mmCIF file of C-alpha atoms in Angstrom:
data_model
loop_
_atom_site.group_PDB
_atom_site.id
_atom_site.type_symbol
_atom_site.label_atom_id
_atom_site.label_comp_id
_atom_site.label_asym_id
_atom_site.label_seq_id
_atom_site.Cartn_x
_atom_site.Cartn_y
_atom_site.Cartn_z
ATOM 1 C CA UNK A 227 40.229 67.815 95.476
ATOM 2 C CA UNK A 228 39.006 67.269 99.038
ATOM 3 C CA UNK A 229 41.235 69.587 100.112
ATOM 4 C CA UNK A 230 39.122 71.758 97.907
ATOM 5 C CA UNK A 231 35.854 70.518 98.907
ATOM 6 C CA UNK A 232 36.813 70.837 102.966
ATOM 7 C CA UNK A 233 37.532 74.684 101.818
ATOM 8 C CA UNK A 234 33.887 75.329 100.105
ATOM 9 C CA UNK A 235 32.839 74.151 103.781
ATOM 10 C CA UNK A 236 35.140 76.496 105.731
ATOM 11 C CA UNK A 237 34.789 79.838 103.575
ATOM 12 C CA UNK A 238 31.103 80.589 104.528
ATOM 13 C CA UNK A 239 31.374 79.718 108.531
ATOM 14 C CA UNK A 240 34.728 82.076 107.982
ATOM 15 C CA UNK A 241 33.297 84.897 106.349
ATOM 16 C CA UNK A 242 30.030 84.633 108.973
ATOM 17 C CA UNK A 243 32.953 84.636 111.880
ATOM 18 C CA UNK A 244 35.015 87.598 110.440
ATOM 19 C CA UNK A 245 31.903 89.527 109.229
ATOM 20 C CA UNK A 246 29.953 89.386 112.475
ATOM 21 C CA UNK A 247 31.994 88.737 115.437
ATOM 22 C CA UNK A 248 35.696 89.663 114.141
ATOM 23 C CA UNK A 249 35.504 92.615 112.215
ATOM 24 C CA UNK A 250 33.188 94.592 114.897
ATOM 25 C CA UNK A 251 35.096 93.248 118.362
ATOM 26 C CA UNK A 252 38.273 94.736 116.667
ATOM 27 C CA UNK A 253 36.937 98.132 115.511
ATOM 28 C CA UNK A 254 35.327 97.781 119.385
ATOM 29 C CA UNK A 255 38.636 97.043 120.719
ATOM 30 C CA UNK A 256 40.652 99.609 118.719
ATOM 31 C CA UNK A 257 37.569 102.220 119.335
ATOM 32 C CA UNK A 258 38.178 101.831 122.840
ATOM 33 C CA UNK A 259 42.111 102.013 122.765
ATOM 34 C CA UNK A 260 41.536 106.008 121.066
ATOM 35 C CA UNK A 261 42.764 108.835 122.864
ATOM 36 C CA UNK A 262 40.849 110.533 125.859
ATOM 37 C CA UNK A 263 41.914 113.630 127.499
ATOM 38 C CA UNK A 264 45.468 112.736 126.057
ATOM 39 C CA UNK A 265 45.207 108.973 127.576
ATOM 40 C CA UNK A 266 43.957 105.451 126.267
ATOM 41 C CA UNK A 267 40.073 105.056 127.137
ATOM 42 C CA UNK A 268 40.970 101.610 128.463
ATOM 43 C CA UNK A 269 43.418 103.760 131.170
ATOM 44 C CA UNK A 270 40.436 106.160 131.682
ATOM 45 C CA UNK A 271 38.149 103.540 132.046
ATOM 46 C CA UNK A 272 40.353 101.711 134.525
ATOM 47 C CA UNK A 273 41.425 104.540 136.857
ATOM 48 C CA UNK A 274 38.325 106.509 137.270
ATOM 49 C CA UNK A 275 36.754 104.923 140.302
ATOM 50 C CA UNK A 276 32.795 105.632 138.936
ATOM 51 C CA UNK A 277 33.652 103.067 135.975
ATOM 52 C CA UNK A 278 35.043 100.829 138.734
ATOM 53 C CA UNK A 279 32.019 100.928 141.104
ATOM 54 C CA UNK A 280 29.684 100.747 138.551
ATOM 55 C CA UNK A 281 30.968 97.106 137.304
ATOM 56 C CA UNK A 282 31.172 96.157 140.874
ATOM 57 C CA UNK A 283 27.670 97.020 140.755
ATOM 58 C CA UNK A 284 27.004 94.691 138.121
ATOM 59 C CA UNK A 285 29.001 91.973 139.016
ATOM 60 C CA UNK A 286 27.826 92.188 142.372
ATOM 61 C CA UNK A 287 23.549 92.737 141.880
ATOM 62 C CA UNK A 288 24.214 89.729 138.706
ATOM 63 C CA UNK A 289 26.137 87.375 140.969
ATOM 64 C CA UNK A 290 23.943 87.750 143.970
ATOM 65 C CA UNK A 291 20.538 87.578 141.352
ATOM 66 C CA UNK A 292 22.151 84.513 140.154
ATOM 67 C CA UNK A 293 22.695 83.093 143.882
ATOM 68 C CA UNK A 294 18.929 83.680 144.392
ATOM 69 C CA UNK A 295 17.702 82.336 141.110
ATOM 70 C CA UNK A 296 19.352 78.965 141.464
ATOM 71 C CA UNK A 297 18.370 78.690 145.412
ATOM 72 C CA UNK A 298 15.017 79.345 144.719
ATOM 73 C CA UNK A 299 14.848 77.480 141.196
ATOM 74 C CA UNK A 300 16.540 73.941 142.908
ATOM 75 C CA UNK A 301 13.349 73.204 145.181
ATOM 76 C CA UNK A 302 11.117 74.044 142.758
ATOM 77 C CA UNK A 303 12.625 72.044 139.812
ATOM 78 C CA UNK A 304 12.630 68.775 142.506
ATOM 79 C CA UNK A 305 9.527 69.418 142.756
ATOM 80 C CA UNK A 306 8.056 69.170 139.212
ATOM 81 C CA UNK A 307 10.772 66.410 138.139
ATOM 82 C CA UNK A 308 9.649 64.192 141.788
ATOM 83 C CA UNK A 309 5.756 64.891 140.923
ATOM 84 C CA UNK A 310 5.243 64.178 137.172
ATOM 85 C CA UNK A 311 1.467 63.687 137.382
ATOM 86 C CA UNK A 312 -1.024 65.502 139.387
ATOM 87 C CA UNK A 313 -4.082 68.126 138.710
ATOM 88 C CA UNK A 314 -3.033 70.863 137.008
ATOM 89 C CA UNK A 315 0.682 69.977 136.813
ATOM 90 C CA UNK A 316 0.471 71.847 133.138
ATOM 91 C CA UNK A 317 -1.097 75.007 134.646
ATOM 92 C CA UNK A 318 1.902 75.784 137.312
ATOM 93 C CA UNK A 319 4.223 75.121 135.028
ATOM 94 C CA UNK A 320 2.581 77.167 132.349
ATOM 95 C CA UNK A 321 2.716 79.902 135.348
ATOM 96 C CA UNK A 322 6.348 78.965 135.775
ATOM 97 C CA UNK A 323 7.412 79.288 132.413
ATOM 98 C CA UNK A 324 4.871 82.303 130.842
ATOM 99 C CA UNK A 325 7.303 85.176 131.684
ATOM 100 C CA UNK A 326 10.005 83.807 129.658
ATOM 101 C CA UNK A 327 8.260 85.533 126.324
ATOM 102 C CA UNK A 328 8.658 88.957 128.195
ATOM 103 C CA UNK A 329 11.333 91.186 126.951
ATOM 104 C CA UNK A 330 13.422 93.241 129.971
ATOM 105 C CA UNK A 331 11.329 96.350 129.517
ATOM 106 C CA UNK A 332 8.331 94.234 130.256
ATOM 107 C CA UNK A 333 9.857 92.658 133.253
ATOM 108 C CA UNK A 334 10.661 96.450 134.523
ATOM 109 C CA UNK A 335 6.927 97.553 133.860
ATOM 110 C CA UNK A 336 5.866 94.569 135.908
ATOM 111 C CA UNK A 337 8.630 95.184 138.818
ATOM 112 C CA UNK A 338 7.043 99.026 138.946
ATOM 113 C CA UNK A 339 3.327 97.458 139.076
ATOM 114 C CA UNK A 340 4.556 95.438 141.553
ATOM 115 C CA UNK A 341 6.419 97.677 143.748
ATOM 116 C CA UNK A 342 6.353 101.101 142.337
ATOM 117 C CA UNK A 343 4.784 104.221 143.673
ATOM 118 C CA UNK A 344 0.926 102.619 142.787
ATOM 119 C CA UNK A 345 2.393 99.644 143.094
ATOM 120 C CA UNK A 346 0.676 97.296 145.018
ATOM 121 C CA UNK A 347 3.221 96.721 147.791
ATOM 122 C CA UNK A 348 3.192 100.503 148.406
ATOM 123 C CA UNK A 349 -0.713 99.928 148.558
ATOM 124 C CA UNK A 350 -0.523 96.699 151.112
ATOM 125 C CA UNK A 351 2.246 98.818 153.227
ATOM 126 C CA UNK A 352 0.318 102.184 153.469
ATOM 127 C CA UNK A 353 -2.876 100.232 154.546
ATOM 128 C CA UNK A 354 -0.798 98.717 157.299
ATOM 129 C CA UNK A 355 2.190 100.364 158.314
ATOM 130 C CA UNK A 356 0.718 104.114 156.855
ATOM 131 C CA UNK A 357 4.228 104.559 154.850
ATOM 132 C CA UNK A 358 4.008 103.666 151.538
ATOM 133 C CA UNK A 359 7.228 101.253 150.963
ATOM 134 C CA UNK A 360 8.431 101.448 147.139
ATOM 135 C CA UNK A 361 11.865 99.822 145.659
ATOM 136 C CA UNK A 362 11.108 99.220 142.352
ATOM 137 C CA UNK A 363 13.355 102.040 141.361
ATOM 138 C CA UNK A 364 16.938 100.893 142.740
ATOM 139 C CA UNK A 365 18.900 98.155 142.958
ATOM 140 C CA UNK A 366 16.576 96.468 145.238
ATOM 141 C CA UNK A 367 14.297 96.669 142.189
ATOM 142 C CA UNK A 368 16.620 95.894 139.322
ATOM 143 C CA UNK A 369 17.350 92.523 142.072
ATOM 144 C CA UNK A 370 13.627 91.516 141.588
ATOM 145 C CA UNK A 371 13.605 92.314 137.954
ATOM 146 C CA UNK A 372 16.632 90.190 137.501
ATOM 147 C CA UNK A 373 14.902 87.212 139.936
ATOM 148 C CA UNK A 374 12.057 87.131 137.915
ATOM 149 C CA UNK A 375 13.880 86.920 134.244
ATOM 150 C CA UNK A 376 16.140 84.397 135.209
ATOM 151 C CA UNK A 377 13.845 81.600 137.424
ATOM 152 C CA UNK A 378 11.849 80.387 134.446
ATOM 153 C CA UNK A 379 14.816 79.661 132.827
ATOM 154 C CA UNK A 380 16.357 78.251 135.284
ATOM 155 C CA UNK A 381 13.742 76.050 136.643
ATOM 156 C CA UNK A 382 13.620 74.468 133.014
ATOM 157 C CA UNK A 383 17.143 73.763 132.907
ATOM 158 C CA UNK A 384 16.948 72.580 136.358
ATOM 159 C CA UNK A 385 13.966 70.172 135.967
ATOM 160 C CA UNK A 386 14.960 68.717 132.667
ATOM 161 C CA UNK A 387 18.654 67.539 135.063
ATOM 162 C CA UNK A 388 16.248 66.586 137.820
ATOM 163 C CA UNK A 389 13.956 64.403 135.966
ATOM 164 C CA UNK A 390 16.879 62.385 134.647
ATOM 165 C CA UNK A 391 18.071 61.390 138.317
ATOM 166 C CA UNK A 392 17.311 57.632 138.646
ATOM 167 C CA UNK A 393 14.267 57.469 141.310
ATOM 168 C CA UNK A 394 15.661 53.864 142.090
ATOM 169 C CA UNK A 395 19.232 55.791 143.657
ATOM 170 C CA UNK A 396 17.426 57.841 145.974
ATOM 171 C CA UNK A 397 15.457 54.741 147.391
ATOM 172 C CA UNK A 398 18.162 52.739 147.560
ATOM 173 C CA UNK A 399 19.897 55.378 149.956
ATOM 174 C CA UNK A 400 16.701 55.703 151.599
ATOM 175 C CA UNK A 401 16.600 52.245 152.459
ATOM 176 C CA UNK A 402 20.043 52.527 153.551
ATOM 177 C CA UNK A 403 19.263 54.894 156.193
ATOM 178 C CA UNK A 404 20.486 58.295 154.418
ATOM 179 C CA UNK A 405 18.522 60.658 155.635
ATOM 180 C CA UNK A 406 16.941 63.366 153.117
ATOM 181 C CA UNK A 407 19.132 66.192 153.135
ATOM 182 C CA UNK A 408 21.821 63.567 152.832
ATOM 183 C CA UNK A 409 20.257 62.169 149.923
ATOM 184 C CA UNK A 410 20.289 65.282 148.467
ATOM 185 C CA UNK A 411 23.598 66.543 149.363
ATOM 186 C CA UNK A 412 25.703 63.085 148.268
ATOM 187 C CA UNK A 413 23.467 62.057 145.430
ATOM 188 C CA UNK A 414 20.647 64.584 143.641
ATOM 189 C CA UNK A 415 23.445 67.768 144.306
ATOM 190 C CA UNK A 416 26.173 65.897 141.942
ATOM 191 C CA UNK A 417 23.870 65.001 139.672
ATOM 192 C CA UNK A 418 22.906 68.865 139.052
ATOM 193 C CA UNK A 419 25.815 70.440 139.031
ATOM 194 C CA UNK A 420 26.116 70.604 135.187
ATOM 195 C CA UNK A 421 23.012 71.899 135.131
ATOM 196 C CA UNK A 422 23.613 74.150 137.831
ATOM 197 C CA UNK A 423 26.520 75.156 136.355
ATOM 198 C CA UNK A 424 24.953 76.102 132.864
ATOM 199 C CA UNK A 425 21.243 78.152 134.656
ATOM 200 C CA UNK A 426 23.767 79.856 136.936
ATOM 201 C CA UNK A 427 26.278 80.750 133.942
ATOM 202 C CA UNK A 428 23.108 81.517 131.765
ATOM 203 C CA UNK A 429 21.401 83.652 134.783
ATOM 204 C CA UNK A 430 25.036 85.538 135.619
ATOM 205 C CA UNK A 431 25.074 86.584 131.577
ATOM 206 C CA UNK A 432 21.655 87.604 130.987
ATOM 207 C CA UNK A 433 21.923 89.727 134.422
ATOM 208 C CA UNK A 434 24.947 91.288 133.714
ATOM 209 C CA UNK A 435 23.781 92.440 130.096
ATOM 210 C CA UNK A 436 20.439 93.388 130.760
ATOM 211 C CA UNK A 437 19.767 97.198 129.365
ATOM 212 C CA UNK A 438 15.801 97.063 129.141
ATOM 213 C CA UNK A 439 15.364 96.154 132.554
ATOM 214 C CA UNK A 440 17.530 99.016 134.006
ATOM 215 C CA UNK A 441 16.356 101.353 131.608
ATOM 216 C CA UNK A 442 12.330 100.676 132.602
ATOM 217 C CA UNK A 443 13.349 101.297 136.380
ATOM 218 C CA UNK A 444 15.438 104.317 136.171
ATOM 219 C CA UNK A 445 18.446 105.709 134.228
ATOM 220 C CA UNK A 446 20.152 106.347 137.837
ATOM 221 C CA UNK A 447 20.599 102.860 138.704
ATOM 222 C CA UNK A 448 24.313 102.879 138.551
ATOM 223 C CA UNK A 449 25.297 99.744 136.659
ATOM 224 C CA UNK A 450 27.506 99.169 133.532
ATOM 225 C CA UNK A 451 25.237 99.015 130.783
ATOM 226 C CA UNK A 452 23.494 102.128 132.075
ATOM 227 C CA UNK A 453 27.127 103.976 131.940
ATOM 228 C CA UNK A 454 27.169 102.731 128.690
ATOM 229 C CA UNK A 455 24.270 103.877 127.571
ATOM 230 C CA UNK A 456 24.882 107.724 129.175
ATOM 231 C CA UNK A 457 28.482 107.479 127.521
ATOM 232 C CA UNK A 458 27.557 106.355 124.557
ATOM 233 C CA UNK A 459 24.556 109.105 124.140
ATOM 234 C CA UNK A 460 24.507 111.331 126.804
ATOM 235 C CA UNK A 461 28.242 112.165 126.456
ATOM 236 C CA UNK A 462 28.824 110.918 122.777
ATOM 237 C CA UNK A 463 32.080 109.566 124.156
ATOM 238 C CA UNK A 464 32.765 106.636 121.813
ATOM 239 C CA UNK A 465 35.913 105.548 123.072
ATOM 240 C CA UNK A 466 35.117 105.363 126.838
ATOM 241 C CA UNK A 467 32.257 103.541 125.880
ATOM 242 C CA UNK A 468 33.568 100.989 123.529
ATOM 243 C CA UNK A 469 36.330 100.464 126.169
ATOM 244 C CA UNK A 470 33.387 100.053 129.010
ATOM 245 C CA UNK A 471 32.010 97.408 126.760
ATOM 246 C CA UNK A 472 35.142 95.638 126.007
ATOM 247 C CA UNK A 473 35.596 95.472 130.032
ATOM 248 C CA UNK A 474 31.587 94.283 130.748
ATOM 249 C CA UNK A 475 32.614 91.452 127.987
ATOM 250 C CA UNK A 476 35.595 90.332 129.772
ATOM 251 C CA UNK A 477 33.844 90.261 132.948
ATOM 252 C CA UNK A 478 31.370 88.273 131.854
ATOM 253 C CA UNK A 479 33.539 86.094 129.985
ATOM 254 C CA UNK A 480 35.736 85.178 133.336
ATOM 255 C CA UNK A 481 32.883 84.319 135.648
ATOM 256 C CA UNK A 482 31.272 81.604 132.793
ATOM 257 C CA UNK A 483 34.636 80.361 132.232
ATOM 258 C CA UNK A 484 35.090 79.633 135.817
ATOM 259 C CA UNK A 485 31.712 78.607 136.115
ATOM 260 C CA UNK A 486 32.457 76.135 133.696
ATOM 261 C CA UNK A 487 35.655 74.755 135.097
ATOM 262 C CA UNK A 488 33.382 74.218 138.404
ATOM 263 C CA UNK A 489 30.789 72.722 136.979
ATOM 264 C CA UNK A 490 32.964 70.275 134.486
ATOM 265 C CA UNK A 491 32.330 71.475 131.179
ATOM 266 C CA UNK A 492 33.803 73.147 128.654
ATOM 267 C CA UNK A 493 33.452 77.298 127.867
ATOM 268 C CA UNK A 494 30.901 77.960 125.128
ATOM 269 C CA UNK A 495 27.389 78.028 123.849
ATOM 270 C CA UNK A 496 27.008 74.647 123.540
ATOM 271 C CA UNK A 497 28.245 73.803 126.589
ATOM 272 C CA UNK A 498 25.765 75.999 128.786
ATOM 273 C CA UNK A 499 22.989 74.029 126.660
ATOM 274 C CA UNK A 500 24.225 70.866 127.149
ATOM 275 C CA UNK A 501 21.699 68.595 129.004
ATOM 276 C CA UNK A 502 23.351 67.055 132.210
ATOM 277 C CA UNK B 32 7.958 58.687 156.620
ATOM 278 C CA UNK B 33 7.493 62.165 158.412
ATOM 279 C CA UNK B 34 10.794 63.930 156.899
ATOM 280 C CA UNK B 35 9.306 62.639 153.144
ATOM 281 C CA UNK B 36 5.881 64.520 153.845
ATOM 282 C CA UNK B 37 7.883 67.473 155.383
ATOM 283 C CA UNK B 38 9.944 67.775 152.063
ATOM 284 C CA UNK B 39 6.693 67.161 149.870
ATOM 285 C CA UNK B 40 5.557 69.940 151.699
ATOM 286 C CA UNK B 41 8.126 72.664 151.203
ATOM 287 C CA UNK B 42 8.325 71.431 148.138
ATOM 288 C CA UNK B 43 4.389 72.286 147.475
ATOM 289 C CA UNK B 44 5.085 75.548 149.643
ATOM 290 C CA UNK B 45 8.023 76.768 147.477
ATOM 291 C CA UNK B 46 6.570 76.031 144.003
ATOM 292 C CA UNK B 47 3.374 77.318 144.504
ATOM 293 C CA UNK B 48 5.075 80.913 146.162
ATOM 294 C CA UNK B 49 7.653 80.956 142.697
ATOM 295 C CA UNK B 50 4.574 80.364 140.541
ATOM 296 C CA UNK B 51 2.419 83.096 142.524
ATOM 297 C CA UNK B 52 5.750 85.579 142.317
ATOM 298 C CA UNK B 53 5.892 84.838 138.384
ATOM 299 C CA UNK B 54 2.267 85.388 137.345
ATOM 300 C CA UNK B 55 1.389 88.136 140.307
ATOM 301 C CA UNK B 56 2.593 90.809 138.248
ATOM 302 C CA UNK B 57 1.096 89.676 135.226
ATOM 303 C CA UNK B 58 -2.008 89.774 136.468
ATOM 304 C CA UNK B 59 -1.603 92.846 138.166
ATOM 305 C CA UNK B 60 -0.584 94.289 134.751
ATOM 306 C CA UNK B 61 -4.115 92.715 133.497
ATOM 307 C CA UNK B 62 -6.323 94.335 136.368
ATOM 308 C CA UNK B 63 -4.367 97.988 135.569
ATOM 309 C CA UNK B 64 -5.220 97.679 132.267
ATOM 310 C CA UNK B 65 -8.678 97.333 133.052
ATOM 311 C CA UNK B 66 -9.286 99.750 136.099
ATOM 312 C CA UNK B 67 -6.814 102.246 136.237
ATOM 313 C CA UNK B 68 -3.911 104.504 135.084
ATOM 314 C CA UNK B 69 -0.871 103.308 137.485
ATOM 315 C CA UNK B 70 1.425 106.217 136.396
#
C-alpha cells in the first residue's frame, strides 16, 4: 500500500520527465546520428572546421562575456550590500536591475542604438575623430549585448552573497592590520565564490544560448546558434542541425559542471540558485 | 582611513558607470522614439 501510494507520486514527475525532456533529447540525438553525404551528422559536424570555429566562437565570446560580467558585477554588488541606506539607493538599483525584463532582441535593438550606424557612438566619434566608429554588428557587438543581459543578473546574485558577509569579520581584520585588498582577497572573495560560481555558470549559459541577440545584430555573426538557425532553415538540414545542438548542449553542460566543482556545489538548477 | 575612502570611491565610480551603461540605451531608445527614425 505505500508502495502504491510512493508510485501515484512518481508517475506524474515521470511522465513530465519522459514527455518533455526524454522523448525530444532522444529523437534530437537520433536526428542528429542520420546519414549526411553517406556519413553520421555528428562526424560531419565534428570534422568540418566551420562547425568547429563557430563553437569556438561561442565558447570563446560566452566565456570572455562571462569574465567581464562578474569583474564588473563584484564592485558593484560590494557596493550596494556595504551601503544599504542612502538617497536614492532604490533608484540605481531600479537602473541596475530594469533591463532584466528585456528579451535578447531588445537588448540587440538597444546595442544598435547604442553603437550602430545612427548610433550614438558613431555620432560622438564623427564629431570628434570625423570617422564614424560602429561595432554593434560583430562580435564586438554581440560582447556588449551579452555584458548588458548578464550584469543585472549577476549583480543580484552577487549582492544578495555580499550582504550576508558578517560586517563584524571585515573589521576585525581591519583592526588587525589587513589591509583592504587583503580583506577582500582572504575573507569577502571566499565568501562569494558560490555565488560567483552560480552568476558566472548562469551568465556562461544564457550567453552561449542566446539566438535573439545574434539574430537583432546580424545573421553573419558566426556563432553556434546562428549555424543553427541557417542549418536548420536556410539549408533544411535536420540532421546537421540536431547534431549542432546536441554538441552546443554538451558544451554548455561541461563548463557549468566544472564551474560547479570550482565553486563547491553540486550540477543542477537548484544548485546555480542556491543562495551562498 | 584614506584606502577606505579610496574604495568608497571606486566603489561610487563603478556603480554609478554600470547603472549609466544599463539605462543609457534605454533612454536612448526613449529619445528615438520621440525624435527620429534611427534606421
Amino acid at each position: 500500500m505505500r508502495r502504491c501510494g510512493w508510485m501515484m507520486f512518481a508517475v506524474p514527475a515521470a511522465v513530465v520527465f519522459v514527455a518533455f525532456w526524454l522523448l525530444p533529447m532522444a529523437r534530437l540525438a537520433g536526428m542528429g546520428a542520420q546519414p549526411v553525404e553517406g556519413r553520421s551528422a555528428y562526424w560531419v559536424v565534428l570534422t568540418h572546421g566551420a562547425y568547429w570555429r563557430s563553437l569556438l566562437n561561442t565558447v570563446a565570446l560566452s566565456s570572455g562575456a562571462t569574465v567581464a560580467t562578474l569583474v564588473v558585477a563584484v564592485p558593484v554588488a560590494r557596493f550596494l550590500a556595504m551601503r544599504r541606506q542612502f538617497p536614492g539607493r532604490g533608484v540605481l538599483v531600479g537602473m541596475l536591475t530594469f533591463p532584466l525584463a528585456f528579451p535578447g532582441v531588445v537588448v540587440g535593438f538597444l546595442v544598435i542604438l547604442l553603437a550602430g550606424r545612427q548610433g550614438v557612438v558613431a555620432s560622438l566619434s564623427q564629431a570628434v575623430t570625423g570617422e564614424r566608429w560602429t561595432f554593434a554588428y560583430g562580435m564586438a557587438g554581440l560582447f556588449v549585448g551579452y555584458l548588458y543581459f548578464s550584469l543585472p543578473r549577476a549583480i543580484g546574485v552577487l549582492t544578495a552573497a555580499a550582504e550576508k558577509i558578517d560586517p563584524a569579520i571585515l573589521e576585525a581584520a581591519q583592526t588587525l592590520g589587513a589591509r583592504p585588498w587583503r580583506r577582500f582577497i582572504d575573507i569577502e572573495l571566499p565568501a562569494l565564490r558560490t555565488a560567483l560560481g552560480g552568476a558566472g555558470a548562469m551568465s556562461f549559459a544564457t550567453s552561449m544560448g542566446a539566438f535573439g541577440t545574434v539574430f537583432t545584430l546580424g545573421t553573419q555573426i558566426d556563432v553556434l546558434p546562428m549555424t543553427i538557425y541557417n542549418e536548420f532553415t536556410n539549408y533544411a538540414n535536420l540532421p546537421v542541425a540536431a547534431a549542432l545542438s546536441i554538441v552546443l548542449g554538451l558544451a554548455t553542460w561541461s563548463v557549468l559542471y566544472v564551474a560547479q566543482a570550482w565553486a563547491g556545489g553540486r550540477l543542477g538548477g537548484a544548485a546555480l540558485a542556491r543562495p551562498a | 582611513m584614506k584606502s577606505i575612502s579610496l574604495d568608497r570611491s571606486l566603489g561610487w565610480a563603478v556603480t554609478l558607470t554600470v547603472a549609466a551603461f544599463l539605462i543609457g540605451p534605454v533612454v536612448l531608445s526613449v529619445l528615438a522614439g520621440l525624435t527620429k527614425n534611427y534606421f
